[in-house]
Amino acid sequence: MKHLGLLSLSTMNNWLTRLFGKSEEMQEEVAVSAQEAVVEEEIDPQLALNLMHSSDVNNLFYRWLIGQSEQSARPPVPEILGQKILQALEMTIKSEGGGGNLVPRVPAVIPQLLRSLRDENMSAGALSRQIAHDVVLVAEVIHEANSPFYRPAKPIHSLENAVLLLGQNGLRLLIARVAFRPIINLQVGHFTKQVAPHIWMQAELCADACNFLGPEMQADPFESFLSGLMQNVGTIVAFRMIDRGYTGKYLPDSDVYCFAFNQAVRHLSASIARAWDFPHNVVEAIEHLGELEHPVSQSALGRVLQMSDQISKLRILVDHGLLEEDEYFAKLGLNKQALRCLDVLKRRERNAA
């Protein structure tokens, strides 16, 4: 498949319209078979079992996102549609910018702040001086510090006091919300409006799980948090692309298609993270998420992201009545550490409600 070079938004729109608007056979077949992803090398049987059930979780989560988790009567979706969507994603990933031009770039102060938050010795005063460069961020920090979640004894008006109250973890999540809100708010189109809030919910839970599991699994807390937050941003871009060129009500949801779609959006997320100059380890962990046989996935960061992604999706699926908690947790072979994390996420959702 040819390298596209830089695609402008207008060029991308026209290309997507042509791609989805015609029913002609494509010149190049892009149907992806699940069998192609089977690892030829021998791997631990328990890992293979867990990976198989992880794929089940991913597929069910995708169907829940698009509102097709119920096996209700609906017209069959032409296979050619799935092929066109996967081709569109592949071409976007291979284009210059790798899809980063399809989402607003994070403000320059955000990466600087996140790097500062990596330093546990960074003072509240130094953080406050960096935050002061962005008036929107200043307002968000003070507003958050005065929210019912933190319940200050008296109203906080000082930026430095607000920073002290929130602490590093609170600031990380707040900064992430501010940075990624423009992406989530780009809810133009049927499917994007439907999936965006759910994707953000999972991103927050995954980042929280990474925060919880990272130190216990000897992974860098900063990189763990960023990986959890960033790993699903490609899904938003994918649905925006679908909405630009497709007006139907239903999307493909076969196991083979779900597997291929999840693979594609993972690579798209990594491509965007790379375009945004995120740490190399974060990009690599996202790109190889779910590939348990890959060396990156065997790293501490890779294992934290893999477990956190599954736990956050499980938390959502169980809480929405799509999975029986005890039965499926047993199938995945979750250890005590993972079960504790699930409980932490459950309490977090209750506090946020």
Tab-separated table of C-alpha atoms in Angstrom:
chain	number	residue	atom	x	y	z
A	1	MET	CA	0.000	0.000	0.000
A	2	LYS	CA	1.423	3.429	-0.940
A	3	HIS	CA	2.665	5.945	1.595
A	4	LEU	CA	0.239	8.852	1.443
A	5	GLY	CA	2.320	11.718	2.733
A	6	LEU	CA	0.573	14.563	4.562
A	7	LEU	CA	-3.216	14.502	4.226
A	8	SER	CA	-5.056	17.781	4.756
A	9	LEU	CA	-8.432	17.617	6.479
A	10	SER	CA	-10.238	18.494	3.234
A	11	THR	CA	-8.320	15.818	1.351
A	12	MET	CA	-9.116	13.311	4.090
A	13	ASN	CA	-12.812	14.246	4.006
A	14	ASN	CA	-12.998	13.841	0.229
A	15	TRP	CA	-11.106	10.557	0.364
A	16	LEU	CA	-13.353	9.143	3.093
A	17	THR	CA	-16.477	10.173	1.173
A	18	ARG	CA	-15.222	8.353	-1.918
A	19	LEU	CA	-14.148	5.336	0.116
A	20	PHE	CA	-17.404	4.801	2.007
A	21	GLY	CA	-19.712	6.150	-0.682
A	22	LYS	CA	-18.937	3.571	-3.371
A	23	SER	CA	-19.663	-0.148	-3.358
A	24	GLU	CA	-16.951	-1.031	-5.909
A	25	GLU	CA	-14.517	-3.795	-5.000
A	26	MET	CA	-11.283	-2.383	-3.622
A	27	GLN	CA	-8.107	-2.974	-5.531
A	28	GLU	CA	-6.370	-4.265	-2.468
A	29	GLU	CA	-7.945	-6.681	-0.013
A	30	VAL	CA	-7.593	-5.532	3.601
A	31	ALA	CA	-9.695	-8.111	5.418
A	32	VAL	CA	-7.699	-9.177	8.447
A	33	SER	CA	-8.020	-12.715	9.702
A	34	ALA	CA	-7.721	-13.494	13.386
A	35	GLN	CA	-5.729	-16.535	12.391
A	36	GLU	CA	-2.932	-14.267	11.085
A	37	ALA	CA	-2.394	-13.005	14.627
A	38	VAL	CA	-1.888	-16.453	16.153
A	39	VAL	CA	1.596	-16.679	17.543
A	40	GLU	CA	3.626	-19.448	15.994
A	41	GLU	CA	6.046	-19.692	18.901
A	42	GLU	CA	5.017	-21.701	21.925
A	43	ILE	CA	3.786	-19.593	24.847
A	44	ASP	CA	2.643	-20.455	28.297
A	45	PRO	CA	-0.835	-22.131	28.129
A	46	GLN	CA	-2.159	-19.913	30.934
A	47	LEU	CA	-1.011	-16.813	29.066
A	48	ALA	CA	-2.715	-18.108	25.937
A	49	LEU	CA	-5.948	-18.701	27.881
A	50	ASN	CA	-5.831	-15.210	29.406
A	51	LEU	CA	-5.078	-13.627	26.048
A	52	MET	CA	-8.048	-15.436	24.494
A	53	HIS	CA	-10.406	-14.134	27.169
A	54	SER	CA	-8.812	-10.687	26.925
A	55	SER	CA	-9.849	-10.664	23.282
A	56	ASP	CA	-13.386	-11.540	24.374
A	57	VAL	CA	-13.374	-8.539	26.727
A	58	ASN	CA	-12.100	-6.230	23.988
A	59	ASN	CA	-14.738	-7.417	21.537
A	60	LEU	CA	-17.566	-7.060	24.034
A	61	PHE	CA	-16.351	-3.602	25.010
A	62	TYR	CA	-16.318	-2.530	21.350
A	63	ARG	CA	-19.875	-3.796	20.846
A	64	TRP	CA	-20.972	-1.952	23.970
A	65	LEU	CA	-19.379	1.255	22.654
A	66	ILE	CA	-21.359	1.142	19.425
A	67	GLY	CA	-24.598	0.022	21.080
A	68	GLN	CA	-24.577	-3.455	19.568
A	69	SER	CA	-23.956	-5.553	22.671
A	70	GLU	CA	-27.530	-6.839	22.609
A	71	GLN	CA	-28.226	-9.572	20.083
A	72	SER	CA	-31.268	-7.768	18.761
A	73	ALA	CA	-32.514	-8.245	15.236
A	74	ARG	CA	-30.693	-5.945	12.860
A	75	PRO	CA	-29.821	-6.055	9.178
A	76	PRO	CA	-26.495	-7.682	8.296
A	77	VAL	CA	-23.610	-5.268	7.729
A	78	PRO	CA	-21.814	-5.798	4.394
A	79	GLU	CA	-18.333	-7.232	4.848
A	80	ILE	CA	-16.986	-4.656	2.401
A	81	LEU	CA	-17.753	-1.904	4.931
A	82	GLY	CA	-15.416	-3.426	7.498
A	83	GLN	CA	-12.696	-3.727	4.864
A	84	LYS	CA	-13.076	-0.058	3.917
A	85	ILE	CA	-12.929	1.103	7.539
A	86	LEU	CA	-9.752	-0.903	8.148
A	87	GLN	CA	-8.211	0.436	4.949
A	88	ALA	CA	-9.019	4.014	5.994
A	89	LEU	CA	-7.363	3.450	9.367
A	90	GLU	CA	-4.275	1.880	7.817
A	91	MET	CA	-3.837	4.754	5.382
A	92	THR	CA	-4.221	7.290	8.201
A	93	ILE	CA	-1.576	5.529	10.304
A	94	LYS	CA	0.828	5.483	7.345
A	95	SER	CA	0.242	9.142	6.488
A	96	GLU	CA	2.651	11.834	7.641
A	97	GLY	CA	1.505	12.890	11.086
A	98	GLY	CA	-0.057	9.473	11.655
A	99	GLY	CA	-3.522	10.848	12.452
A	100	GLY	CA	-2.240	13.530	14.809
A	101	ASN	CA	-3.569	16.164	12.403
A	102	LEU	CA	-7.114	14.888	12.982
A	103	VAL	CA	-7.199	15.915	16.650
A	104	PRO	CA	-6.336	19.195	18.414
A	105	ARG	CA	-2.755	19.291	19.600
A	106	VAL	CA	-2.315	19.510	23.358
A	107	PRO	CA	-1.220	22.962	24.635
A	108	ALA	CA	2.558	23.313	24.929
A	109	VAL	CA	2.392	23.758	28.704
A	110	ILE	CA	0.810	20.312	29.195
A	111	PRO	CA	3.825	18.102	28.258
A	112	GLN	CA	6.055	20.429	30.306
A	113	LEU	CA	3.816	20.035	33.344
A	114	LEU	CA	3.567	16.286	32.964
A	115	ARG	CA	7.351	16.055	32.813
A	116	SER	CA	7.584	18.167	35.962
A	117	LEU	CA	5.099	15.901	37.725
A	118	ARG	CA	7.505	13.065	37.074
A	119	ASP	CA	9.863	14.681	39.581
A	120	GLU	CA	8.593	13.884	43.070
A	121	ASN	CA	10.805	16.644	44.462
A	122	MET	CA	9.138	19.352	42.363
A	123	SER	CA	7.726	21.960	44.744
A	124	ALA	CA	4.165	23.249	44.705
A	125	GLY	CA	5.536	26.717	44.038
A	126	ALA	CA	7.431	25.589	40.936
A	127	LEU	CA	4.385	23.722	39.619
A	128	SER	CA	2.197	26.760	40.304
A	129	ARG	CA	4.513	28.987	38.260
A	130	GLN	CA	4.226	26.615	35.290
A	131	ILE	CA	0.442	26.329	35.598
A	132	ALA	CA	0.162	30.137	35.762
A	133	HIS	CA	1.152	30.294	32.064
A	134	ASP	CA	-2.269	28.877	31.096
A	135	VAL	CA	-5.280	30.815	32.428
A	136	VAL	CA	-7.669	27.979	31.609
A	137	LEU	CA	-5.555	25.565	33.611
A	138	VAL	CA	-5.371	28.003	36.553
A	139	ALA	CA	-9.162	28.223	36.676
A	140	GLU	CA	-9.508	24.433	36.450
A	141	VAL	CA	-7.035	23.794	39.284
A	142	ILE	CA	-8.704	26.242	41.672
A	143	HIS	CA	-12.174	24.992	40.721
A	144	GLU	CA	-11.145	21.374	41.330
A	145	ALA	CA	-9.594	22.200	44.702
A	146	ASN	CA	-12.912	23.754	45.801
A	147	SER	CA	-15.004	20.840	44.522
A	148	PRO	CA	-17.020	18.542	46.829
A	149	PHE	CA	-14.519	15.760	46.143
A	150	TYR	CA	-11.768	17.590	48.086
A	151	ARG	CA	-14.059	19.410	50.546
A	152	PRO	CA	-11.649	22.146	51.716
A	153	ALA	CA	-12.362	23.598	55.169
A	154	LYS	CA	-12.602	27.050	53.594
A	155	PRO	CA	-12.615	28.295	49.968
A	156	ILE	CA	-9.207	28.160	48.277
A	157	HIS	CA	-8.162	31.158	46.183
A	158	SER	CA	-4.398	30.642	46.045
A	159	LEU	CA	-3.057	28.596	43.134
A	160	GLU	CA	-0.217	27.212	45.255
A	161	ASN	CA	-2.623	26.081	47.991
A	162	ALA	CA	-4.803	24.418	45.358
A	163	VAL	CA	-1.757	22.585	43.984
A	164	LEU	CA	-0.828	21.402	47.466
A	165	LEU	CA	-4.344	20.099	48.095
A	166	LEU	CA	-4.621	18.215	44.813
A	167	GLY	CA	-1.221	16.567	45.094
A	168	GLN	CA	0.656	14.992	42.185
A	169	ASN	CA	-1.942	12.365	41.299
A	170	GLY	CA	-4.798	14.856	41.434
A	171	LEU	CA	-2.872	17.272	39.233
A	172	ARG	CA	-2.011	14.577	36.713
A	173	LEU	CA	-5.634	13.627	36.241
A	174	LEU	CA	-6.783	17.234	36.108
A	175	ILE	CA	-4.126	18.221	33.588
A	176	ALA	CA	-5.038	15.184	31.521
A	177	ARG	CA	-8.695	16.196	31.525
A	178	VAL	CA	-7.810	19.684	30.333
A	179	ALA	CA	-5.443	18.346	27.665
A	180	PHE	CA	-7.787	15.724	26.275
A	181	ARG	CA	-11.115	17.514	26.676
A	182	PRO	CA	-10.920	19.124	23.195
A	183	ILE	CA	-10.611	15.647	21.699
A	184	ILE	CA	-13.543	14.264	23.660
A	185	ASN	CA	-15.637	17.351	22.934
A	186	LEU	CA	-15.282	16.881	19.191
A	187	GLN	CA	-18.546	14.954	19.227
A	188	VAL	CA	-19.641	15.545	15.660
A	189	GLY	CA	-21.413	12.613	14.076
A	190	HIS	CA	-23.664	9.801	15.216
A	191	PHE	CA	-21.063	7.305	16.412
A	192	THR	CA	-18.597	9.835	17.845
A	193	LYS	CA	-21.302	11.374	20.035
A	194	GLN	CA	-22.216	7.915	21.261
A	195	VAL	CA	-18.758	6.572	22.027
A	196	ALA	CA	-16.780	9.640	23.170
A	197	PRO	CA	-18.045	9.793	26.795
A	198	HIS	CA	-17.568	6.036	27.210
A	199	ILE	CA	-14.045	6.146	25.784
A	200	TRP	CA	-13.099	8.935	28.170
A	201	MET	CA	-14.583	6.972	31.079
A	202	GLN	CA	-12.395	4.002	30.198
A	203	ALA	CA	-9.333	6.225	29.703
A	204	GLU	CA	-9.726	7.703	33.196
A	205	LEU	CA	-10.257	4.296	34.775
A	206	CYS	CA	-7.299	2.828	32.894
A	207	ALA	CA	-5.060	5.711	33.998
A	208	ASP	CA	-6.252	5.230	37.589
A	209	ALA	CA	-5.511	1.506	37.368
A	210	CYS	CA	-2.030	2.295	36.015
A	211	ASN	CA	-1.516	4.668	38.936
A	212	PHE	CA	-2.489	1.901	41.342
A	213	LEU	CA	-0.573	-0.949	39.723
A	214	GLY	CA	2.512	0.899	38.449
A	215	PRO	CA	4.412	1.233	41.738
A	216	GLU	CA	3.534	-2.334	42.783
A	217	MET	CA	4.830	-3.716	39.473
A	218	GLN	CA	7.985	-1.551	39.410
A	219	ALA	CA	6.817	0.565	36.469
A	220	ASP	CA	7.454	4.289	36.171
A	221	PRO	CA	4.339	6.047	37.608
A	222	PHE	CA	4.515	8.920	35.096
A	223	GLU	CA	4.807	6.670	32.057
A	224	SER	CA	2.158	4.302	33.424
A	225	PHE	CA	-0.320	7.136	33.848
A	226	LEU	CA	0.301	8.553	30.359
A	227	SER	CA	0.023	5.107	28.770
A	228	GLY	CA	-3.319	4.437	30.415
A	229	LEU	CA	-4.696	7.796	29.410
A	230	MET	CA	-3.416	7.747	25.831
A	231	GLN	CA	-3.996	4.129	24.828
A	232	ASN	CA	-7.521	4.670	23.495
A	233	VAL	CA	-7.286	8.106	21.851
A	234	GLY	CA	-7.053	6.435	18.433
A	235	THR	CA	-10.560	5.069	18.939
A	236	ILE	CA	-11.986	8.602	18.977
A	237	VAL	CA	-10.157	9.400	15.742
A	238	ALA	CA	-11.403	6.173	14.150
A	239	PHE	CA	-15.052	6.948	14.892
A	240	ARG	CA	-14.644	10.522	13.676
A	241	MET	CA	-13.367	9.109	10.387
A	242	ILE	CA	-16.275	6.675	10.182
A	243	ASP	CA	-18.800	9.469	10.790
A	244	ARG	CA	-17.278	11.567	8.019
A	245	GLY	CA	-17.833	8.938	5.366
A	246	TYR	CA	-20.629	6.633	6.594
A	247	THR	CA	-24.246	7.452	7.404
A	248	GLY	CA	-25.583	3.996	8.308
A	249	LYS	CA	-26.840	2.989	11.760
A	250	TYR	CA	-24.861	-0.224	12.235
A	251	LEU	CA	-21.186	-1.149	12.101
A	252	PRO	CA	-19.405	-4.474	11.592
A	253	ASP	CA	-18.973	-6.388	14.857
A	254	SER	CA	-17.753	-9.879	14.000
A	255	ASP	CA	-14.946	-11.309	16.134
A	256	VAL	CA	-12.509	-11.059	13.223
A	257	TYR	CA	-13.429	-7.427	12.545
A	258	CYS	CA	-13.325	-6.460	16.249
A	259	PHE	CA	-9.858	-7.946	16.559
A	260	ALA	CA	-8.611	-6.073	13.483
A	261	PHE	CA	-10.272	-2.806	14.533
A	262	ASN	CA	-8.765	-2.981	18.033
A	263	GLN	CA	-5.347	-3.644	16.521
A	264	ALA	CA	-5.679	-0.693	14.155
A	265	VAL	CA	-6.805	1.830	16.779
A	266	ARG	CA	-4.001	0.724	19.093
A	267	HIS	CA	-1.461	1.522	16.346
A	268	LEU	CA	-3.281	4.786	15.650
A	269	SER	CA	-3.066	5.756	19.339
A	270	ALA	CA	0.665	5.008	19.306
A	271	SER	CA	1.106	7.016	16.112
A	272	ILE	CA	-0.617	10.052	17.661
A	273	ALA	CA	1.394	9.703	20.878
A	274	ARG	CA	4.563	9.639	18.776
A	275	ALA	CA	3.461	12.769	16.866
A	276	TRP	CA	2.834	14.503	20.207
A	277	ASP	CA	6.364	13.672	21.412
A	278	PHE	CA	5.231	11.403	24.232
A	279	PRO	CA	7.977	9.304	25.862
A	280	HIS	CA	9.276	6.480	23.684
A	281	ASN	CA	8.416	3.850	26.295
A	282	VAL	CA	4.794	5.048	26.359
A	283	VAL	CA	4.500	4.849	22.575
A	284	GLU	CA	5.986	1.349	22.512
A	285	ALA	CA	3.760	0.062	25.319
A	286	ILE	CA	0.617	1.295	23.542
A	287	GLU	CA	1.699	-0.033	20.170
A	288	HIS	CA	2.226	-3.550	21.533
A	289	LEU	CA	-0.719	-3.642	23.924
A	290	GLY	CA	-2.186	-7.141	23.950
A	291	GLU	CA	0.818	-8.771	22.266
A	292	LEU	CA	1.889	-10.839	25.257
A	293	GLU	CA	4.679	-12.479	23.306
A	294	HIS	CA	6.344	-9.156	22.434
A	295	PRO	CA	9.374	-8.069	24.537
A	296	VAL	CA	7.856	-4.612	25.141
A	297	SER	CA	4.721	-6.218	26.527
A	298	GLN	CA	6.831	-8.226	28.933
A	299	SER	CA	8.308	-5.028	30.377
A	300	ALA	CA	6.937	-3.630	33.630
A	301	LEU	CA	5.173	-0.800	31.774
A	302	GLY	CA	3.748	-3.184	29.179
A	303	ARG	CA	2.375	-5.521	31.847
A	304	VAL	CA	0.855	-2.625	33.814
A	305	LEU	CA	-0.870	-1.260	30.709
A	306	GLN	CA	-2.139	-4.697	29.651
A	307	MET	CA	-3.625	-5.402	33.066
A	308	SER	CA	-5.014	-1.881	33.512
A	309	ASP	CA	-6.681	-1.878	30.101
A	310	GLN	CA	-8.433	-5.151	30.853
A	311	ILE	CA	-9.390	-4.209	34.401
A	312	SER	CA	-10.886	-0.870	33.359
A	313	LYS	CA	-12.949	-2.524	30.625
A	314	LEU	CA	-14.053	-5.282	32.981
A	315	ARG	CA	-15.111	-2.708	35.562
A	316	ILE	CA	-17.318	-0.982	32.993
A	317	LEU	CA	-18.779	-4.158	31.509
A	318	VAL	CA	-19.603	-5.632	34.915
A	319	ASP	CA	-21.096	-2.390	36.192
A	320	HIS	CA	-23.319	-2.194	33.106
A	321	GLY	CA	-24.554	-5.745	33.534
A	322	LEU	CA	-22.766	-7.248	30.535
A	323	LEU	CA	-20.542	-9.657	32.473
A	324	GLU	CA	-20.951	-11.733	35.600
A	325	GLU	CA	-18.195	-10.567	37.921
A	326	ASP	CA	-16.980	-13.723	39.639
A	327	GLU	CA	-17.293	-16.011	36.635
A	328	TYR	CA	-15.320	-13.888	34.212
A	329	PHE	CA	-12.691	-12.784	36.681
A	330	ALA	CA	-11.973	-16.466	37.303
A	331	LYS	CA	-11.671	-17.101	33.551
A	332	LEU	CA	-9.086	-14.360	33.208
A	333	GLY	CA	-7.135	-15.708	36.136
A	334	LEU	CA	-6.910	-12.307	37.816
A	335	ASN	CA	-4.573	-12.264	40.800
A	336	LYS	CA	-5.206	-10.568	44.143
A	337	GLN	CA	-3.442	-7.444	42.958
A	338	ALA	CA	-5.794	-7.083	39.983
A	339	LEU	CA	-8.857	-7.804	42.118
A	340	ARG	CA	-7.830	-5.076	44.563
A	341	CYS	CA	-7.479	-2.692	41.648
A	342	LEU	CA	-10.983	-3.573	40.435
A	343	ASP	CA	-12.316	-2.715	43.868
A	344	VAL	CA	-10.444	0.617	43.855
A	345	LEU	CA	-11.984	1.506	40.481
A	346	LYS	CA	-15.432	0.570	41.757
A	347	ARG	CA	-15.060	2.915	44.719
A	348	ARG	CA	-13.727	5.651	42.430
A	349	GLU	CA	-16.818	5.418	40.208
A	350	ARG	CA	-19.084	5.655	43.245
A	351	ASN	CA	-17.255	8.761	44.484
A	352	ALA	CA	-17.484	10.368	41.057
A	353	ALA	CA	-21.213	9.605	40.720
